[in-house]
Amino acid sequence: MIQRPRGTRDFTPEEMETRRYYEAMMRSACVSHGFREVQTPIFEHTELFTTKSGPGIIEEIYAFKDKGDRDICLRPELTASVIRFFVNDLTNYPRPLKMFYYGPCFRYERPQAGRYREFYQFGAEAIGSPTPEMDAEVIGLAASILERTGLKDYRIRVGHIGLLKGMLRTAGVEGDQALPILQKLDKKMYDEARTLMEAAGMSIESAERVIAMTKVTGPIEVLKDFEGEARTYLEEVFEILGHYGFRNLEVDLGVVRGLAYYTGMVFEVDAPKLGAEKQICGGGSYSLSELFGGEKVFSTGFAIGFDRTLLALEKEGVAPKRFRVKAYVVPVNEGTRKKAYEITAMLRREGVSADMDLMRRNMGKNFKYADAAGVENVIIVGEKEIETNSVNVRDMSTGEQILVPIEGLVARLK
Ligand code: HAM
């Protein structure tokens, strides 16, 4: 037997229904916020991601040479693709340009619960200028999407990369020297961060101050001891989100997001019930377009881990209603089969989901099948009934059976 590759999944019809249901919920939240959908290729030039994240990224992605000897990779995320698309073709759109996307991403990870090699992201990017309004709009969209799925237990943690970068800069550490430190702080690897800070010439006291800063969490008031633009900026973002009615937010200066391109506000969402892989969303404000040959433009975006969000919903016991075929049409004998085709086709044209016996089963077996398949109604096409242009409709949940004129069948089933 050939097995599927490690870290990938197949989805059953029931799982696909659930996935499509939540995808539709998320899409509708985006549309009600004025975001419009875009789609980009699943594979890109590897350079797109090495330019954004450095050559180290190659170890973490599916990168290969194609038959034309080009370096190609499967996308590990969509932000770089969306910004490339913007630089290539969308710079004339009015701004802010608010876009969302949904699709598979690939990372060469060690698979475990909630961590896959092929997974799905539902994300958004707003391109325009770096204002608290823009950031609040994007955090608000992430919150609305999660709200619309019905998820209850999650925390939105908002930080500001400028506070940490500022503190490192004051201590004389910037750019390429600061990045590995930020990456260690992002992973809460304090000993390693400490060693790097000391190697960069920082005093023990200032290294400890930086570490202490990443542990600041709580309501917006925890920022009162900090001075400067980043604090007033975050206060404004929180105030706007308050007007929008979002309360499930806290400050967490430990949100560092270990990537060079984030410039200011950064945020993450956790669903604590998920355990180790509990992060269901990550994002922030960044500037990337200049790296891809465009003008410098500020953007804010996020990506929700679609699979993890569904796992979190499952843990909370939230389940969407299962799809059931409305009508299963069964001819009582070969003589009424043609009529059964006509009735099935009529129902389908009218938008009523309808199935027909395709296995030439007898009546008893057809009922057994209808029951097992979870069909709502069985439409029995009998000889006598056809003479009066009627059929018998059996409601499979109540067992009740009534005679219905064919012309009234659609209305009855709808
Ligand atoms: P990220 O934090 O790398 O951010 O990924 C976003 C989310 O994707 C994570 O919070 C997690 O839920 C999910 N995720 C990541 N890797 C896996 C995996 N192997 N299996 C299952 N789920 C996973 C980004 O990708 C940025 N592009 C976000 C962004 C958009 N920043 C600005 N705009």
XYZ file of C-alpha atoms and ligand atoms in Angstrom:
447
model
C 0.000 0.000 0.000
C 1.285 3.464 -0.826
C 1.016 5.827 2.138
C 0.675 9.618 2.020
C 3.872 11.637 2.697
C 4.770 12.377 6.311
C 3.134 15.470 7.748
C 0.312 15.559 5.166
C -3.332 14.615 5.654
C -6.303 13.324 3.682
C -9.679 14.783 4.577
C -12.889 12.749 4.731
C -16.159 14.123 3.275
C -17.232 15.066 6.831
C -13.932 16.834 7.518
C -14.154 18.698 4.216
C -17.652 19.886 5.096
C -16.348 21.224 8.395
C -13.368 22.843 6.706
C -15.467 24.482 3.997
C -17.957 25.686 6.588
C -15.291 27.491 8.629
C -13.538 28.746 5.519
C -16.854 30.346 4.497
C -17.283 31.863 7.985
C -13.799 33.377 7.815
C -14.329 34.644 4.289
C -17.569 36.350 5.267
C -15.837 38.105 8.180
C -13.223 39.460 5.733
C -15.845 40.657 3.282
C -17.725 42.474 6.051
C -14.474 44.306 6.857
C -13.970 45.377 3.242
C -11.079 42.963 2.528
C -10.970 41.289 -0.905
C -9.555 37.886 -1.760
C -6.379 37.280 -3.754
C -4.648 34.109 -4.849
C -0.955 33.578 -5.577
C 0.990 30.506 -6.801
C 1.680 27.587 -4.501
C 5.302 27.507 -5.710
C 7.592 30.532 -6.003
C 11.222 31.336 -6.744
C 13.134 30.305 -3.620
C 14.788 33.726 -3.710
C 11.495 35.308 -2.605
C 11.818 33.660 0.786
C 15.605 33.831 1.166
C 15.397 37.583 0.440
C 12.770 37.921 3.150
C 14.118 35.578 5.807
C 17.770 34.831 4.957
C 19.397 31.675 3.508
C 18.720 29.718 6.734
C 15.092 29.376 5.651
C 16.108 26.766 3.031
C 16.482 24.182 5.820
C 12.876 24.748 6.837
C 11.120 24.662 3.470
C 10.536 22.399 0.474
C 13.089 23.821 -1.962
C 14.241 22.116 -5.159
C 15.509 22.656 -8.701
C 12.916 22.370 -11.467
C 13.627 20.872 -14.890
C 14.854 24.259 -16.124
C 17.423 24.340 -13.278
C 15.513 27.108 -11.507
C 15.460 27.292 -7.692
C 11.846 26.782 -6.741
C 10.112 26.184 -3.432
C 6.676 25.422 -2.073
C 5.504 28.519 -0.219
C 5.907 28.337 3.579
C 3.486 31.295 4.022
C 1.818 33.911 1.819
C 2.960 37.326 3.041
C 6.015 37.371 0.773
C 3.916 36.262 -2.220
C 1.228 38.876 -1.599
C 3.810 41.666 -1.307
C 5.607 40.397 -4.443
C 2.219 40.460 -6.222
C 1.669 44.002 -4.945
C 5.079 45.180 -6.205
C 4.560 43.400 -9.578
C 0.989 44.438 -10.368
C -1.052 46.181 -7.694
C 0.745 49.432 -6.911
C -1.893 51.474 -8.739
C -4.740 50.262 -6.554
C -6.177 52.835 -4.155
C -4.782 52.485 -0.647
C -5.229 51.096 1.867
C -5.244 47.933 -0.198
C -6.920 45.320 1.985
C -6.517 41.723 0.840
C -7.106 38.294 2.289
C -6.133 34.759 1.241
C -6.625 31.124 2.071
C -4.525 28.191 0.962
C -1.997 25.456 1.660
C 1.528 26.209 2.935
C 4.457 23.837 3.290
C 7.197 23.699 5.876
C 9.781 20.977 6.406
C 8.965 20.520 10.092
C 9.007 17.596 12.460
C 5.323 16.633 12.449
C 3.407 16.416 15.726
C -0.107 17.237 16.983
C -1.061 20.564 15.373
C 2.164 20.787 13.363
C 2.142 19.532 9.790
C 4.296 19.713 6.691
C 1.278 20.737 4.670
C -1.084 23.067 6.508
C -3.507 25.863 5.641
C -3.327 29.530 6.411
C -6.147 32.038 6.350
C -4.552 35.446 6.345
C -4.854 39.105 5.465
C -2.524 41.945 4.511
C -3.438 45.648 4.534
C -1.043 47.835 2.568
C -0.944 51.565 3.219
C 0.659 53.532 6.005
C 1.708 52.707 9.552
C -1.125 54.130 11.637
C -2.758 52.825 14.809
C -6.036 52.784 12.803
C -4.552 50.391 10.267
C -3.138 48.093 12.940
C -6.416 48.118 14.878
C -8.287 47.283 11.672
C -6.083 44.236 11.091
C -6.098 42.959 14.690
C -9.861 43.598 14.654
C -10.257 41.476 11.540
C -8.341 38.579 13.137
C -10.539 38.898 16.236
C -13.738 39.035 14.147
C -12.747 35.946 12.170
C -12.160 33.984 15.374
C -15.367 35.374 16.890
C -17.340 34.263 13.840
C -16.067 30.678 14.071
C -17.567 30.463 17.566
C -14.206 29.885 19.288
C -14.391 31.037 22.920
C -11.082 30.390 24.638
C -8.295 32.428 23.058
C -6.032 35.339 23.960
C -4.814 38.090 21.659
C -1.385 39.215 22.833
C -0.066 42.454 21.387
C 3.507 43.689 21.596
C 5.723 46.269 19.932
C 9.020 45.302 18.398
C 10.107 48.971 18.554
C 10.368 48.896 22.349
C 12.849 46.013 22.335
C 14.759 47.189 19.278
C 14.982 50.631 20.916
C 16.394 49.221 24.117
C 18.969 47.167 22.194
C 19.881 50.203 20.081
C 20.463 52.321 23.214
C 22.855 49.586 24.341
C 24.655 49.822 20.990
C 23.196 46.679 19.347
C 21.472 47.064 15.988
C 20.608 45.374 12.679
C 22.265 42.032 11.986
C 23.555 41.861 15.558
C 20.101 42.405 17.017
C 18.273 39.826 14.909
C 19.668 36.614 16.481
C 19.029 38.096 19.922
C 15.426 38.842 19.003
C 15.046 35.310 17.655
C 16.205 33.792 20.948
C 13.935 36.133 22.912
C 11.042 35.121 20.638
C 11.615 31.487 21.588
C 12.007 32.468 25.267
C 15.557 31.031 25.236
C 16.850 33.529 27.792
C 20.249 31.955 28.493
C 21.143 31.951 24.802
C 19.832 35.537 24.446
C 21.912 36.605 27.449
C 25.079 35.051 25.954
C 24.478 36.799 22.618
C 23.817 40.169 24.286
C 26.970 39.920 26.334
C 28.964 38.888 23.240
C 27.582 42.002 21.529
C 29.125 44.111 24.288
C 26.058 44.770 26.449
C 26.418 44.980 30.211
C 24.804 42.289 32.360
C 22.381 44.896 33.739
C 21.143 46.055 30.344
C 20.833 42.432 29.140
C 18.665 41.701 32.201
C 16.575 44.814 31.524
C 15.889 43.580 27.980
C 14.890 40.147 29.278
C 12.671 41.684 31.957
C 10.948 43.767 29.287
C 9.946 40.633 27.324
C 8.154 39.396 30.441
C 5.847 42.425 30.678
C 2.259 41.251 30.156
C -1.216 42.411 31.184
C -3.737 45.161 30.431
C -2.616 48.252 28.502
C -1.863 50.003 31.811
C 1.309 47.849 32.220
C 2.942 50.206 29.721
C 2.721 53.185 32.076
C 6.377 52.818 33.091
C 7.577 53.023 29.499
C 8.118 56.291 27.704
C 8.067 56.981 24.014
C 6.258 56.560 20.728
C 5.715 52.808 20.951
C 3.727 53.174 24.162
C 1.421 55.926 22.853
C 1.049 53.989 19.625
C -0.113 50.811 21.387
C -2.395 52.840 23.646
C -4.083 54.246 20.565
C -4.426 50.794 18.992
C -6.048 49.442 22.180
C -8.351 52.450 22.420
C -9.620 51.973 18.856
C -10.122 48.238 19.435
C -12.104 49.177 22.554
C -14.445 51.319 20.413
C -14.838 48.401 18.022
C -15.883 46.340 21.037
C -12.954 43.926 21.248
C -11.947 43.204 24.829
C -10.082 39.928 24.571
C -6.707 41.679 24.323
C -3.623 42.102 26.403
C -0.154 43.567 26.116
C 2.683 41.043 25.892
C 6.089 42.517 25.177
C 7.391 38.947 24.837
C 5.769 38.756 21.387
C 8.880 39.270 19.297
C 8.090 37.276 16.131
C 11.799 36.665 15.462
C 11.785 37.924 11.867
C 13.658 40.921 10.574
C 10.855 42.515 8.596
C 8.428 43.374 11.417
C 8.714 47.053 12.207
C 6.287 47.967 15.001
C 3.161 46.376 16.406
C 3.283 42.562 16.533
C 0.615 40.172 17.783
C -0.163 36.537 18.347
C -3.231 34.583 19.323
C -3.117 31.499 21.528
C -5.773 28.886 22.120
C -4.542 27.508 25.498
C -6.488 24.241 25.121
C -4.149 23.192 22.308
C -1.099 22.613 24.513
C 2.327 22.834 22.876
C 1.220 24.046 19.428
C -1.240 26.589 20.786
C -0.424 29.558 18.581
C -3.344 29.917 16.164
C -2.404 33.272 14.642
C 0.600 35.510 14.188
C 1.091 38.891 12.572
C 2.168 42.481 12.818
C 3.234 45.557 10.895
C 6.162 45.250 8.552
C 7.818 46.607 5.447
C 8.914 44.188 2.743
C 8.106 45.741 -0.629
C 11.472 47.534 -0.880
C 13.230 44.160 -0.547
C 11.369 42.966 -3.636
C 12.277 45.978 -5.750
C 9.307 48.209 -4.983
C 8.890 51.501 -3.133
C 8.892 51.235 0.643
C 5.320 50.778 1.831
C 4.136 49.841 5.300
C 1.775 46.962 5.733
C 0.074 45.106 8.530
C -1.083 41.528 8.303
C -1.589 38.209 9.997
C -2.074 34.556 9.238
C -4.409 32.283 11.127
C -3.378 28.629 11.292
C -6.577 27.196 9.869
C -5.926 23.612 11.010
C -5.037 24.604 14.551
C -8.117 26.807 14.813
C -10.264 23.826 13.822
C -8.504 21.656 16.400
C -9.237 24.313 19.040
C -12.926 24.413 18.022
C -13.077 20.628 18.234
C -11.566 20.742 21.730
C -14.300 23.206 22.718
C -16.930 20.808 21.384
C -18.128 23.197 18.663
C -19.346 21.276 15.610
C -21.100 22.664 12.557
C -24.325 21.010 11.370
C -23.629 18.073 9.067
C -24.791 18.257 5.485
C -27.533 15.736 4.641
C -28.948 14.964 1.193
C -32.498 16.329 1.130
C -34.067 13.765 -1.152
C -33.200 10.194 -2.102
C -35.352 9.168 -5.033
C -36.271 5.476 -5.278
C -38.335 3.918 -8.083
C -40.495 1.039 -6.807
C -39.717 -0.974 -9.980
C -38.113 -0.679 -13.429
C -41.371 0.782 -14.771
C -41.059 3.984 -12.711
C -37.279 4.444 -13.128
C -37.606 6.983 -15.968
C -39.966 9.096 -13.868
C -37.462 8.861 -10.997
C -34.726 10.316 -13.259
C -37.004 13.201 -14.192
C -37.908 13.947 -10.578
C -34.240 13.802 -9.477
C -33.236 16.177 -12.265
C -36.078 18.571 -11.459
C -35.067 18.717 -7.773
C -31.399 19.268 -8.638
C -32.266 22.085 -11.061
C -34.311 23.732 -8.351
C -31.361 23.575 -5.956
C -32.667 20.746 -3.765
C -29.864 18.240 -3.101
C -31.063 14.952 -4.566
C -29.639 11.485 -5.016
C -31.016 8.489 -6.831
C -30.655 4.750 -6.470
C -27.646 3.887 -8.677
C -27.140 0.347 -7.426
C -30.452 -1.218 -8.525
C -31.276 -2.134 -4.946
C -34.682 -3.336 -3.846
C -36.935 -1.143 -1.713
C -35.842 -2.584 1.640
C -32.125 -2.194 0.880
C -32.686 1.318 -0.421
C -34.260 2.324 2.888
C -31.366 0.780 4.784
C -28.924 2.746 2.628
C -30.896 6.010 3.050
C -30.789 5.551 6.789
C -27.059 4.787 6.888
C -26.231 7.703 4.557
C -28.262 10.130 6.700
C -30.643 11.171 3.912
C -33.456 13.503 5.074
C -36.321 12.218 2.906
C -36.919 9.216 0.667
C -39.055 9.974 -2.381
C -40.864 6.809 -3.418
C -41.864 6.798 -7.073
C -44.752 4.297 -7.313
C -46.886 3.261 -10.322
C -50.262 4.229 -8.882
C -49.009 7.547 -7.514
C -47.514 8.550 -10.883
C -50.955 8.253 -12.454
C -52.088 11.146 -10.222
C -48.740 12.971 -10.690
C -47.781 12.394 -7.074
C -45.063 10.660 -5.045
C -44.778 9.447 -1.467
C -42.329 11.372 0.701
C -40.984 9.647 3.797
C -39.363 11.842 6.436
C -36.495 9.664 7.658
C -36.273 11.255 11.119
C -39.978 10.838 12.011
C -40.884 7.898 9.749
C -43.942 9.881 8.653
C -44.979 9.293 5.020
C -47.278 11.552 2.987
C -48.515 11.787 -0.587
C -47.244 14.969 -2.303
C -48.166 16.222 -5.821
C -44.966 16.425 -7.930
C -45.570 20.102 -8.669
C -45.535 20.860 -4.952
C -42.505 18.679 -4.156
C -39.821 21.405 -4.350
C -41.762 23.735 -2.056
C -42.412 20.909 0.367
C -38.726 19.899 0.548
C -37.373 23.433 0.694
P 3.563 32.339 11.280
O 3.477 32.674 12.749
O 4.795 31.717 10.787
O 3.284 33.697 10.525
O 2.347 31.400 10.882
C 1.012 31.789 11.152
C 0.261 30.638 11.781
O 0.322 29.477 10.929
C 0.816 30.133 13.099
O 0.367 30.936 14.177
C 0.266 28.726 13.180
O -1.070 28.727 13.701
C 0.199 28.312 11.714
N 1.294 27.368 11.411
C 2.590 27.657 11.180
N 3.301 26.542 10.905
C 2.432 25.502 10.997
C 2.546 24.069 10.833
N 3.685 23.487 10.503
N 1.417 23.312 10.985
C 0.233 23.896 11.314
N 0.074 25.227 11.460
C 1.145 26.026 11.328
C 3.279 33.820 9.158
O 3.237 32.883 8.406
C 3.252 35.265 8.685
N 3.150 35.246 7.220
C 2.099 36.020 9.318
C 1.966 37.412 8.821
C 1.124 37.848 7.871
N 2.674 38.457 9.223
C 2.311 39.533 8.530
N 1.371 39.165 7.696
